[in-house]
Amino acid sequence: MNAIWSEKLKRNGFGWGLVLPSLLFLGMFTYYPMLKSVWLSLYEKNLATPEPLFVGFGNYAGLLKDHVFMKVFNNNIVFALGTVPASIVLAFVMALFADKALKGRALVRIAFFYPNMIPMIAVANIWLFLYTPHFGLFARFASWISEQPVNLLGTPDTVMGALIVMTIWKEAGYFMIFYLAGMQQISKDLYEAAAVNGVGAMAAIRRITIPLTMPTTLFVAVIAITNSFKLVDHLWIMTKGGPNNASNLLLYYIYDTTFNYYDQGMAAAMTVVMIALLLIVSSMQFFGWDRKIHYE
Amino acid sequence: MHNSLKLSLYGIGFGFAAIWLIPFVWVIRTAFLPKEAAIGSGWTSEWTFNNIVHVWNGAPFGQFMLNTVFVTGGVLVVQLITLTMAAYAFARIRFVGRNLLFMLFLVQIMVPPDALIFSNYQVLNEMGLLDTKVGIMLPYFASAFGVFLLRQSFKQLPYELEEAARVEGASRLRILSTIYVPLSRPIYVSFAIVSVSFHWNDFLWPLIVTNSEENRLLTVGLAMFAKSTESGAQWSDVSAATLIVSAPIMIGFLLFQRQVIGSFMNSGIKG
């Protein structure tokens, strides 16, 4: 009896001992900051009020009244709607090409994936240059089409579109490789059987490839949506969120509120909103797993 | 496959590939052309390394690169240790609270440190580690994503291997280092590639944590350099700096593109 207990104790101690280092860092930089944000979001703490003052849900009510926050939130939705579906469709089509044994597919794969290897901040530099009036390649192209000088990043109506195009360029190749992995798992027999039965190539894509890559689509959609909340590096270089907050995004606004307006209570409340959004979007994936979107 | 479909796939594939290459080609062109020629839209035959040399001497990019190598490498080494230990525990040891703890680990995949910059800055401040390289690295020392990936791999190895070694009298740590780790090498490589490219490219966190040049990373150095040169005539310099910062990872990618793409493929978490 004693031996069993001692074995049990040893096993538990060993198990916990092994996870302890990870748990320690997760505790310090994931759980504690999350809880701390929730706590601080209930207090007023800014330059005028250096000592935290309990305000209940005051900060959250303040967010609803803050027209910049509402605009930023709206921008984030526009940014997600602009980048996610387009990158996914493009990624699917490129994977289709790269999956078939066509000539030049290695080159196409490299061309499509390389933006992923460049730091976002370098991407921002490159595209800032491309969009610079008079000098930039894309700015000149846009001027040529509209027959007037354009400042894509300096105009509230075009800045979001310009950043969406850049983000699609950066991300589509990343999503392509997940489709590539998904497509390689589909048995070639299915396509052969379809061909024998007179099903056309387009129909085969519609009735075999698309349904069988549904789990990939769900997975990619979750990454793409969460990325649309996390990607803000480029704003620092390209627009600082402007003009007039037309390109501002949630995480960048949190950064601004913390380090330029020094309003910690509001920054905490926005961080909580951000955490909630990320948890909701990621849990879509678990929900999807339960509903068996994959085809087994 | 029908010829018409094949043809249109070719058109789309190469068409997009060409468009995708334009930004990079343009940067290379601007970085290696003399300043006067770069502003125009044409090509000339005079290539030059002057811009690269000028930029390299104009800001301490050498120091930034060393810092980046140190931070990226340091994060990876610690991650490999913490995640190997945790992955083995989750895969092979039955201890009280294991499933609950595993769920708790998954929270970091959903809410990664990049989303918590505001609160993590405060934690670092409380610890007095602002403007240190360790401060940049600390939040990333544990990787739930890596634990998840490696646990899958450990679980797929036949348990008989471990039992046989146990009969021979090997300790669990020895089993871990002589059986599990070597047999999971592809997963380690995948994780390392994903981790290195992430930390090499990270910007916002190193930006807010550091403010001295001696602790600055490449991405932050690049951003500061680009901000300090506003006029159009400086684009050759900014392009050169952009190339310098992106080059190490890009060269690695081009040399090992199959492995790199494969690693990112493996990193997709699937049920």
Coordinates of C-alpha atoms in Angstrom, one line a residue:
Chain A
M1 CA 0.0 0.0 0.0
N2 CA 2.8 2.4 0.9
A3 CA 4.6 1.6 -2.2
I4 CA 1.6 2.5 -4.3
W5 CA 1.2 5.8 -2.6
S6 CA 4.8 6.6 -2.9
E7 CA 4.7 5.7 -6.7
K8 CA 1.7 8.0 -7.0
L9 CA 3.3 10.8 -5.2
K10 CA 6.5 10.5 -7.2
R11 CA 4.6 10.4 -10.5
N12 CA 2.5 13.4 -9.6
G13 CA 5.6 15.3 -8.4
F14 CA 7.5 14.5 -11.6
G15 CA 4.5 15.5 -13.8
W16 CA 4.0 18.8 -12.1
G17 CA 7.7 19.4 -11.9
L18 CA 8.0 19.1 -15.7
V19 CA 5.2 21.5 -16.5
L20 CA 6.2 23.9 -13.8
P21 CA 8.7 26.1 -15.8
S22 CA 6.1 26.6 -18.6
L23 CA 3.4 27.2 -16.1
L24 CA 5.5 29.8 -14.4
F25 CA 6.0 31.9 -17.5
L26 CA 2.4 31.4 -18.6
G27 CA 1.3 32.6 -15.2
M28 CA 3.5 35.7 -15.3
F29 CA 2.8 36.7 -18.9
T30 CA -0.6 35.3 -19.8
Y31 CA -2.8 34.6 -16.8
Y32 CA -1.7 37.4 -14.5
P33 CA -1.7 40.1 -17.2
M34 CA -5.2 38.9 -18.3
L35 CA -6.6 39.1 -14.7
K36 CA -4.7 42.3 -14.1
S37 CA -6.3 43.9 -17.2
V38 CA -9.8 42.9 -16.0
W39 CA -9.1 44.3 -12.6
L40 CA -7.6 47.6 -13.9
S41 CA -10.4 48.0 -16.4
L42 CA -12.7 48.7 -13.4
Y43 CA -10.6 51.6 -12.2
E44 CA -9.8 55.0 -13.4
K45 CA -6.1 55.5 -13.7
N46 CA -4.5 58.2 -15.9
L47 CA -2.4 61.3 -15.7
A48 CA -5.1 63.1 -13.8
T49 CA -5.8 60.2 -11.5
P50 CA -2.5 58.5 -10.7
E51 CA -4.0 56.4 -7.9
P52 CA -6.5 53.9 -9.1
L53 CA -10.1 55.0 -8.4
F54 CA -12.8 52.4 -8.6
V55 CA -15.4 53.3 -11.3
G56 CA -17.1 49.9 -11.9
F57 CA -18.0 49.6 -15.6
G58 CA -17.3 53.3 -16.1
N59 CA -14.5 52.7 -18.5
Y60 CA -16.6 50.4 -20.6
A61 CA -19.4 53.0 -20.7
G62 CA -16.7 55.5 -21.6
L63 CA -15.6 53.3 -24.5
L64 CA -19.1 53.3 -26.0
K65 CA -19.1 57.0 -25.8
D66 CA -15.6 57.4 -27.3
H67 CA -16.2 58.0 -30.9
V68 CA -12.5 57.2 -31.7
F69 CA -13.0 53.7 -30.1
M70 CA -16.2 53.1 -32.0
K71 CA -14.4 54.2 -35.2
V72 CA -11.4 51.9 -34.5
F73 CA -13.7 49.0 -33.7
N74 CA -15.6 49.6 -37.0
N75 CA -12.2 49.9 -38.8
N76 CA -11.2 46.5 -37.5
I77 CA -14.4 44.9 -38.8
V78 CA -13.8 46.5 -42.2
F79 CA -10.2 45.4 -42.1
A80 CA -11.2 41.8 -41.3
L81 CA -13.9 41.8 -44.0
G82 CA -11.5 43.2 -46.5
T83 CA -8.6 40.9 -45.8
V84 CA -10.0 37.5 -44.7
P85 CA -12.3 36.3 -47.5
A86 CA -10.1 37.7 -50.2
S87 CA -6.9 36.1 -48.8
I88 CA -8.8 32.8 -48.3
V89 CA -10.1 32.6 -51.8
L90 CA -6.7 33.6 -53.2
A91 CA -4.9 31.1 -51.0
F92 CA -7.3 28.3 -52.2
V93 CA -6.8 29.1 -55.9
M94 CA -3.0 29.3 -55.5
A95 CA -3.0 26.0 -53.6
L96 CA -5.0 24.5 -56.4
F97 CA -2.2 25.5 -58.8
A98 CA 0.6 24.5 -56.5
D99 CA -1.0 21.1 -55.8
K100 CA -1.4 20.0 -59.4
A101 CA 1.8 18.8 -61.0
L102 CA 2.1 21.8 -63.2
K103 CA 5.4 23.2 -64.4
G104 CA 6.8 26.1 -62.4
R105 CA 4.8 25.4 -59.2
A106 CA 7.9 25.7 -57.0
L107 CA 8.5 29.2 -58.3
V108 CA 4.9 30.1 -57.8
R109 CA 5.0 28.8 -54.3
I110 CA 8.1 30.8 -53.4
A111 CA 6.6 34.0 -55.0
F112 CA 3.5 33.6 -53.0
F113 CA 5.0 32.7 -49.7
Y114 CA 8.0 35.0 -49.5
P115 CA 6.1 38.0 -48.1
N116 CA 5.5 36.0 -45.0
M117 CA 9.2 35.8 -44.3
I118 CA 9.6 39.6 -44.4
P119 CA 9.1 41.5 -41.1
M120 CA 5.8 43.4 -41.1
I121 CA 7.8 46.6 -40.4
A122 CA 9.9 46.0 -43.5
V123 CA 6.7 45.2 -45.5
A124 CA 5.4 48.6 -44.2
N125 CA 8.5 50.4 -45.5
I126 CA 8.3 48.7 -48.9
W127 CA 4.6 49.5 -49.4
L128 CA 5.0 53.0 -48.0
F129 CA 7.5 53.6 -50.7
L130 CA 5.2 52.0 -53.4
Y131 CA 2.3 54.2 -52.2
T132 CA 4.4 57.5 -51.9
P133 CA 2.9 60.1 -54.3
H134 CA 5.0 60.9 -57.3
F135 CA 7.8 58.3 -56.5
G136 CA 6.0 55.1 -55.7
L137 CA 5.2 52.6 -58.3
F138 CA 1.6 51.9 -57.2
A139 CA 1.0 55.6 -56.5
R140 CA 2.0 56.4 -60.1
F141 CA -0.2 53.6 -61.3
A142 CA -3.2 54.9 -59.4
S143 CA -2.6 58.4 -60.6
W144 CA -2.4 57.1 -64.2
I145 CA -5.8 55.3 -63.8
S146 CA -7.6 58.2 -62.1
E147 CA -5.8 60.8 -64.2
Q148 CA -5.0 62.9 -61.2
P149 CA -2.3 62.9 -58.5
V150 CA -3.4 60.6 -55.6
N151 CA -2.2 60.2 -52.1
L152 CA -3.5 56.7 -51.2
L153 CA -2.4 56.7 -47.6
G154 CA -3.2 60.4 -47.0
T155 CA -6.8 60.2 -48.0
P156 CA -9.4 58.8 -45.5
D157 CA -11.4 57.1 -48.3
T158 CA -8.5 55.1 -49.8
V159 CA -6.1 54.5 -46.9
M160 CA -8.0 51.4 -45.6
G161 CA -8.2 49.9 -49.0
A162 CA -4.5 50.4 -49.6
L163 CA -3.6 48.7 -46.3
I164 CA -6.0 45.8 -47.0
V165 CA -4.3 45.2 -50.4
M166 CA -0.9 45.1 -48.6
T167 CA -2.2 42.7 -46.0
I168 CA -3.6 40.3 -48.5
W169 CA -0.2 40.3 -50.3
K170 CA 1.5 39.6 -47.0
E171 CA -0.9 36.8 -45.7
A172 CA -2.4 34.9 -48.6
G173 CA 0.7 32.8 -49.2
Y174 CA 0.7 31.7 -45.5
F175 CA -2.9 30.4 -45.9
M176 CA -2.0 28.8 -49.2
I177 CA 0.3 26.3 -47.5
F178 CA -2.5 25.1 -45.2
Y179 CA -4.7 24.4 -48.2
L180 CA -1.8 22.7 -49.8
A181 CA -1.5 20.4 -46.8
G182 CA -5.3 19.8 -46.9
M183 CA -5.4 19.0 -50.6
Q184 CA -2.5 16.6 -50.3
Q185 CA -4.6 14.5 -47.9
I186 CA -7.4 14.1 -50.4
S187 CA -7.2 10.7 -52.1
K188 CA -6.4 10.9 -55.9
D189 CA -8.9 8.0 -56.4
L190 CA -11.7 10.4 -55.7
Y191 CA -10.8 12.6 -58.7
E192 CA -10.2 9.6 -60.9
A193 CA -13.6 8.1 -60.0
A194 CA -15.2 11.5 -60.7
A195 CA -13.4 11.8 -64.1
V196 CA -14.5 8.2 -65.0
N197 CA -18.1 9.2 -64.2
G198 CA -17.9 12.2 -66.5
V199 CA -17.6 14.8 -63.8
G200 CA -15.9 17.9 -65.1
A201 CA -12.8 19.4 -63.5
M202 CA -14.6 22.5 -62.3
A203 CA -17.4 20.3 -60.8
A204 CA -14.8 18.1 -59.1
I205 CA -13.3 21.1 -57.5
R206 CA -16.7 22.2 -56.3
R207 CA -17.9 18.8 -55.1
I208 CA -14.7 17.2 -53.9
T209 CA -11.9 19.8 -53.2
I210 CA -14.0 22.5 -51.5
P211 CA -16.0 20.3 -49.2
L212 CA -13.0 18.2 -48.2
T213 CA -10.9 21.2 -47.3
M214 CA -13.6 22.7 -45.1
P215 CA -11.7 22.0 -41.9
T216 CA -8.7 23.9 -43.4
T217 CA -11.0 26.7 -44.3
L218 CA -12.3 26.9 -40.8
F219 CA -8.8 26.8 -39.4
V220 CA -7.5 29.4 -41.8
A221 CA -10.5 31.6 -41.1
V222 CA -9.8 31.6 -37.4
I223 CA -6.1 32.5 -37.9
A224 CA -7.0 35.2 -40.5
I225 CA -9.6 36.8 -38.2
T226 CA -7.4 36.8 -35.2
N227 CA -4.5 38.1 -37.2
S228 CA -6.6 41.0 -38.4
F229 CA -6.7 42.0 -34.7
K230 CA -3.0 41.4 -34.0
L231 CA -1.4 43.0 -37.1
V232 CA -0.7 46.6 -36.4
D233 CA 3.1 47.0 -36.8
H234 CA 2.6 48.7 -40.2
L235 CA 0.5 51.5 -38.8
W236 CA 3.5 52.8 -36.8
I237 CA 5.4 53.4 -40.0
M238 CA 2.7 54.1 -42.6
T239 CA -0.1 56.2 -41.1
K240 CA 0.0 56.3 -37.3
G241 CA -3.6 55.4 -37.5
G242 CA -4.5 58.4 -39.6
P243 CA -5.6 60.4 -41.4
N244 CA -8.2 61.3 -38.9
N245 CA -8.2 57.7 -37.5
A246 CA -9.3 56.3 -40.8
S247 CA -6.8 53.5 -40.6
N248 CA -6.6 53.1 -36.8
L249 CA -7.0 49.5 -35.4
L250 CA -7.8 48.3 -31.9
L251 CA -4.4 47.1 -30.9
Y252 CA -2.7 50.2 -32.2
Y253 CA -5.2 52.3 -30.3
I254 CA -4.4 50.4 -27.1
Y255 CA -0.8 51.2 -27.8
D256 CA -1.5 54.8 -28.3
T257 CA -3.8 55.1 -25.2
T258 CA -1.1 53.5 -23.1
F259 CA 2.1 55.2 -24.3
N260 CA 0.8 58.5 -25.7
Y261 CA -2.3 59.3 -23.6
Y262 CA -1.2 57.4 -20.5
D263 CA -4.7 56.3 -19.8
Q264 CA -4.2 52.9 -18.2
G265 CA -7.8 52.3 -17.1
M266 CA -9.1 52.8 -20.7
A267 CA -6.2 50.8 -22.2
A268 CA -7.1 47.9 -19.8
A269 CA -10.8 48.0 -20.7
M270 CA -9.8 47.9 -24.4
T271 CA -7.4 45.0 -23.7
V272 CA -10.3 43.1 -22.1
V273 CA -12.4 43.7 -25.2
M274 CA -9.5 42.4 -27.3
I275 CA -9.1 39.3 -25.1
A276 CA -12.9 38.6 -25.4
L277 CA -12.8 39.0 -29.1
L278 CA -9.9 36.6 -29.5
L279 CA -11.5 34.0 -27.2
I280 CA -14.8 34.2 -29.1
V281 CA -13.1 33.8 -32.5
S282 CA -10.8 31.0 -31.4
S283 CA -13.7 29.1 -29.8
M284 CA -15.4 29.1 -33.2
Q285 CA -12.8 26.5 -34.0
F286 CA -13.7 24.2 -31.1
F287 CA -17.4 24.8 -31.8
G288 CA -16.6 23.7 -35.4
W289 CA -14.8 20.6 -34.2
D290 CA -17.9 19.6 -32.2
R291 CA -20.2 20.1 -35.1
K292 CA -17.8 17.9 -37.2
I293 CA -17.2 20.2 -40.1
H294 CA -14.6 17.8 -41.2
Y295 CA -15.4 15.0 -43.4
E296 CA -14.2 11.7 -42.1
Chain B
M1 CA -7.6 17.7 -66.4
H2 CA -9.3 19.8 -69.1
N3 CA -7.0 22.0 -71.1
S4 CA -9.0 25.1 -70.6
L5 CA -8.9 24.7 -66.8
K6 CA -5.2 24.0 -67.0
L7 CA -4.6 27.1 -69.1
S8 CA -6.6 29.4 -66.8
L9 CA -4.8 28.0 -63.8
Y10 CA -1.5 28.7 -65.4
G11 CA -2.7 32.2 -66.2
I12 CA -3.8 32.9 -62.7
G13 CA -0.8 31.2 -61.1
F14 CA 1.9 32.9 -63.0
G15 CA -0.1 36.2 -63.2
F16 CA -0.4 36.4 -59.4
A17 CA 3.2 35.2 -58.9
A18 CA 4.4 38.0 -61.1
I19 CA 2.3 40.6 -59.2
W20 CA 3.5 39.2 -55.9
L21 CA 7.1 39.7 -56.9
I22 CA 6.8 43.3 -57.9
P23 CA 7.3 44.9 -54.4
F24 CA 10.4 43.0 -53.7
V25 CA 11.9 43.5 -57.1
W26 CA 11.2 47.2 -56.7
V27 CA 13.0 47.4 -53.4
I28 CA 16.0 45.5 -54.8
R29 CA 16.1 47.9 -57.7
T30 CA 15.9 51.0 -55.5
A31 CA 18.5 49.7 -53.1
F32 CA 21.1 48.9 -55.7
L33 CA 20.7 51.9 -58.1
P34 CA 22.5 55.2 -57.6
K35 CA 20.2 57.6 -55.7
E36 CA 19.5 59.9 -58.7
A37 CA 18.5 56.9 -60.9
A38 CA 16.4 55.2 -58.3
I39 CA 13.8 58.0 -58.1
G40 CA 12.9 57.7 -61.8
S41 CA 11.0 54.8 -63.2
G42 CA 13.6 53.5 -65.6
W43 CA 16.5 51.0 -65.2
T44 CA 20.0 51.9 -65.7
S45 CA 23.0 49.6 -66.0
E46 CA 25.0 51.2 -63.2
W47 CA 24.5 49.1 -60.1
T48 CA 26.1 50.1 -56.8
F49 CA 26.6 48.9 -53.3
N50 CA 27.0 52.5 -52.0
N51 CA 23.5 52.6 -50.5
I52 CA 24.0 49.4 -48.5
V53 CA 27.4 50.5 -47.3
H54 CA 26.1 54.0 -46.4
V55 CA 23.2 52.6 -44.4
W56 CA 25.3 50.0 -42.6
N57 CA 27.7 52.7 -41.5
G58 CA 24.9 55.2 -40.8
A59 CA 23.2 53.3 -38.0
P60 CA 24.5 50.5 -35.7
F61 CA 22.8 47.8 -37.7
G62 CA 25.6 45.4 -36.8
Q63 CA 24.8 45.9 -33.1
F64 CA 21.0 45.5 -33.8
M65 CA 21.7 42.3 -35.7
L66 CA 23.7 40.8 -32.8
N67 CA 20.9 41.8 -30.4
T68 CA 18.3 40.1 -32.6
V69 CA 20.4 37.0 -33.0
F70 CA 20.8 36.9 -29.2
V71 CA 17.1 37.4 -28.4
T72 CA 15.8 35.1 -31.1
G73 CA 18.3 32.4 -30.1
G74 CA 17.8 32.8 -26.4
V75 CA 14.0 32.6 -26.8
L76 CA 14.4 29.4 -28.9
V77 CA 16.8 27.7 -26.5
V78 CA 14.6 28.3 -23.4
Q79 CA 11.5 27.4 -25.3
L80 CA 13.0 24.1 -26.4
I81 CA 13.7 23.1 -22.8
T82 CA 10.4 24.2 -21.3
L83 CA 8.3 22.7 -24.0
T84 CA 10.1 19.4 -24.1
M85 CA 9.5 19.0 -20.4
A86 CA 5.9 20.0 -20.5
A87 CA 5.1 18.0 -23.7
Y88 CA 6.5 14.8 -22.2
A89 CA 4.4 15.3 -19.0
F90 CA 1.2 15.9 -21.0
A91 CA 1.9 13.0 -23.3
R92 CA 3.1 10.3 -21.0
I93 CA 2.7 11.0 -17.3
R94 CA -0.7 10.7 -15.6
F95 CA -0.8 13.4 -12.9
V96 CA -3.7 15.1 -11.1
G97 CA -5.1 18.0 -13.0
R98 CA -3.4 17.1 -16.2
N99 CA -6.4 17.8 -18.5
L100 CA -7.4 20.9 -16.8
L101 CA -3.9 22.2 -17.0
F102 CA -3.7 21.4 -20.7
M103 CA -6.9 23.4 -21.3
L104 CA -5.3 26.3 -19.4
F105 CA -2.2 26.1 -21.6
L106 CA -4.4 26.4 -24.7
V107 CA -5.4 29.9 -23.5
Q108 CA -2.0 31.2 -24.6
I109 CA -2.7 30.0 -28.1
M110 CA -5.9 31.9 -28.2
V111 CA -4.6 35.0 -26.4
P112 CA -0.9 35.3 -27.4
P113 CA 1.5 37.7 -25.7
D114 CA 1.3 40.1 -28.7
A115 CA -2.3 40.9 -27.7
L116 CA -1.3 41.6 -24.1
I117 CA 1.4 44.2 -24.7
F118 CA -0.3 46.8 -22.5
S119 CA -0.4 44.5 -19.4
N120 CA 2.9 42.7 -20.1
Y121 CA 4.6 46.1 -20.2
Q122 CA 3.3 46.7 -16.7
V123 CA 4.4 43.3 -15.5
L124 CA 7.9 43.9 -16.8
N125 CA 7.9 47.3 -15.2
E126 CA 7.0 45.8 -11.8
M127 CA 9.9 43.4 -12.3
G128 CA 12.3 46.3 -13.2
L129 CA 13.2 44.6 -16.5
L130 CA 12.2 47.4 -18.9
D131 CA 14.9 48.1 -21.6
T132 CA 16.6 44.8 -21.2
K133 CA 17.0 41.9 -23.6
V134 CA 15.7 39.5 -21.1
G135 CA 12.6 41.6 -20.8
I136 CA 12.0 41.2 -24.6
M137 CA 12.4 37.5 -24.3
L138 CA 10.6 36.6 -21.0
P139 CA 6.9 36.5 -22.2
Y140 CA 7.9 34.0 -24.9
F141 CA 9.8 31.5 -22.8
A142 CA 6.8 29.3 -22.6
S143 CA 5.1 28.3 -25.8
A144 CA 1.8 26.5 -25.5
F145 CA 1.7 26.1 -29.2
G146 CA 5.0 24.3 -29.1
V147 CA 3.9 22.1 -26.2
F148 CA 0.7 21.2 -28.2
L149 CA 2.8 20.4 -31.3
L150 CA 5.4 18.3 -29.5
R151 CA 2.8 16.5 -27.3
Q152 CA 1.1 15.2 -30.5
S153 CA 4.5 13.9 -31.8
F154 CA 5.4 12.3 -28.4
K155 CA 2.1 10.5 -28.2
Q156 CA 2.5 9.0 -31.7
L157 CA 5.7 7.2 -30.7
P158 CA 5.1 3.6 -29.7
Y159 CA 5.0 3.3 -25.9
E160 CA 6.8 0.0 -26.2
L161 CA 10.0 1.9 -26.8
E162 CA 9.8 3.5 -23.4
E163 CA 8.8 0.3 -21.7
A164 CA 11.7 -1.6 -23.2
A165 CA 14.2 1.1 -22.1
R166 CA 12.6 1.1 -18.6
V167 CA 13.2 -2.6 -18.3
E168 CA 16.8 -2.0 -19.1
G169 CA 16.8 0.4 -16.2
A170 CA 16.9 3.7 -18.0
S171 CA 15.6 6.7 -16.1
R172 CA 12.7 8.8 -17.5
L173 CA 15.0 11.8 -18.1
R174 CA 17.3 9.5 -20.0
I175 CA 14.4 8.0 -22.0
L176 CA 13.3 11.5 -22.8
S177 CA 16.6 12.6 -24.1
T178 CA 17.6 9.4 -25.9
I179 CA 14.3 8.3 -27.4
Y180 CA 11.6 11.0 -27.5
V181 CA 13.8 14.0 -28.5
P182 CA 15.8 12.4 -31.3
L183 CA 12.7 10.7 -32.8
S184 CA 10.8 14.0 -32.8
R185 CA 13.5 15.9 -34.7
P186 CA 11.3 17.1 -37.6
I187 CA 8.8 18.7 -35.2
Y188 CA 11.7 20.4 -33.4
V189 CA 12.9 21.8 -36.7
S190 CA 9.4 22.9 -37.6
F191 CA 9.0 24.7 -34.3
A192 CA 12.4 26.3 -34.5
I193 CA 11.8 27.7 -38.0
V194 CA 8.4 29.1 -37.0
S195 CA 9.7 30.5 -33.7
V196 CA 12.8 32.1 -35.2
S197 CA 11.0 33.8 -38.1
F198 CA 8.4 35.1 -35.6
H199 CA 10.8 36.6 -33.2
W200 CA 13.2 37.9 -35.9
N201 CA 10.2 39.8 -37.4
D202 CA 8.5 40.9 -34.2
F203 CA 8.2 44.7 -33.8
L204 CA 5.7 46.3 -31.4
W205 CA 6.8 44.4 -28.2
P206 CA 10.5 45.1 -28.7
L207 CA 9.7 48.7 -29.5
I208 CA 7.8 49.4 -26.3
V209 CA 10.2 47.5 -24.1
T210 CA 13.5 49.0 -25.2
N211 CA 14.6 52.5 -25.6
S212 CA 18.4 52.3 -25.7
E213 CA 20.4 51.6 -28.7
E214 CA 22.4 48.8 -27.0
N215 CA 19.2 46.8 -26.5
R216 CA 17.4 47.7 -29.8
L217 CA 16.5 44.9 -32.3
L218 CA 16.7 45.1 -36.1
T219 CA 13.0 45.7 -36.7
V220 CA 12.9 48.6 -34.3
G221 CA 16.2 50.0 -35.6
L222 CA 14.8 49.8 -39.2
A223 CA 11.6 51.7 -38.1
M224 CA 13.6 54.4 -36.4
F225 CA 15.9 54.7 -39.3
A226 CA 13.0 55.0 -41.8
K227 CA 11.3 57.6 -39.6
S228 CA 14.4 59.8 -39.5
T229 CA 14.5 60.0 -43.3
E230 CA 11.4 61.5 -44.6
S231 CA 12.1 63.0 -48.0
G232 CA 11.8 61.1 -51.3
A233 CA 15.5 61.2 -52.1
Q234 CA 16.1 58.9 -49.1
W235 CA 14.2 56.0 -50.5
S236 CA 17.4 54.3 -51.7
D237 CA 18.6 54.3 -48.1
V238 CA 15.4 53.0 -46.7
S239 CA 15.2 50.3 -49.3
A240 CA 18.8 49.3 -48.5
A241 CA 18.0 49.2 -44.8
T242 CA 14.9 47.1 -45.5
L243 CA 16.9 44.6 -47.4
I244 CA 19.6 44.4 -44.7
V245 CA 16.9 43.6 -42.1
S246 CA 15.0 41.1 -44.2
A247 CA 18.1 39.4 -45.8
P248 CA 19.1 36.8 -43.2
I249 CA 15.6 35.2 -43.0
M250 CA 15.0 35.6 -46.7
I251 CA 18.3 33.9 -47.7
G252 CA 17.5 31.1 -45.2
F253 CA 14.1 30.8 -46.8
L254 CA 15.4 30.7 -50.4
L255 CA 18.0 28.1 -49.5
F256 CA 15.7 25.8 -47.5
Q257 CA 12.3 26.8 -49.0
R258 CA 11.0 23.2 -49.1
Q259 CA 11.8 22.7 -45.4
V260 CA 10.5 26.1 -44.4
I261 CA 7.2 25.8 -46.2
G262 CA 6.9 22.3 -44.8
S263 CA 7.5 23.6 -41.3
F264 CA 4.8 26.2 -41.5
M265 CA 2.6 23.4 -42.9
N266 CA 3.3 21.2 -39.9
S267 CA 2.6 24.1 -37.6
G268 CA -1.1 24.1 -38.4
I269 CA -2.8 22.7 -35.4
K270 CA -5.2 20.0 -36.5
G271 CA -7.7 18.2 -34.3

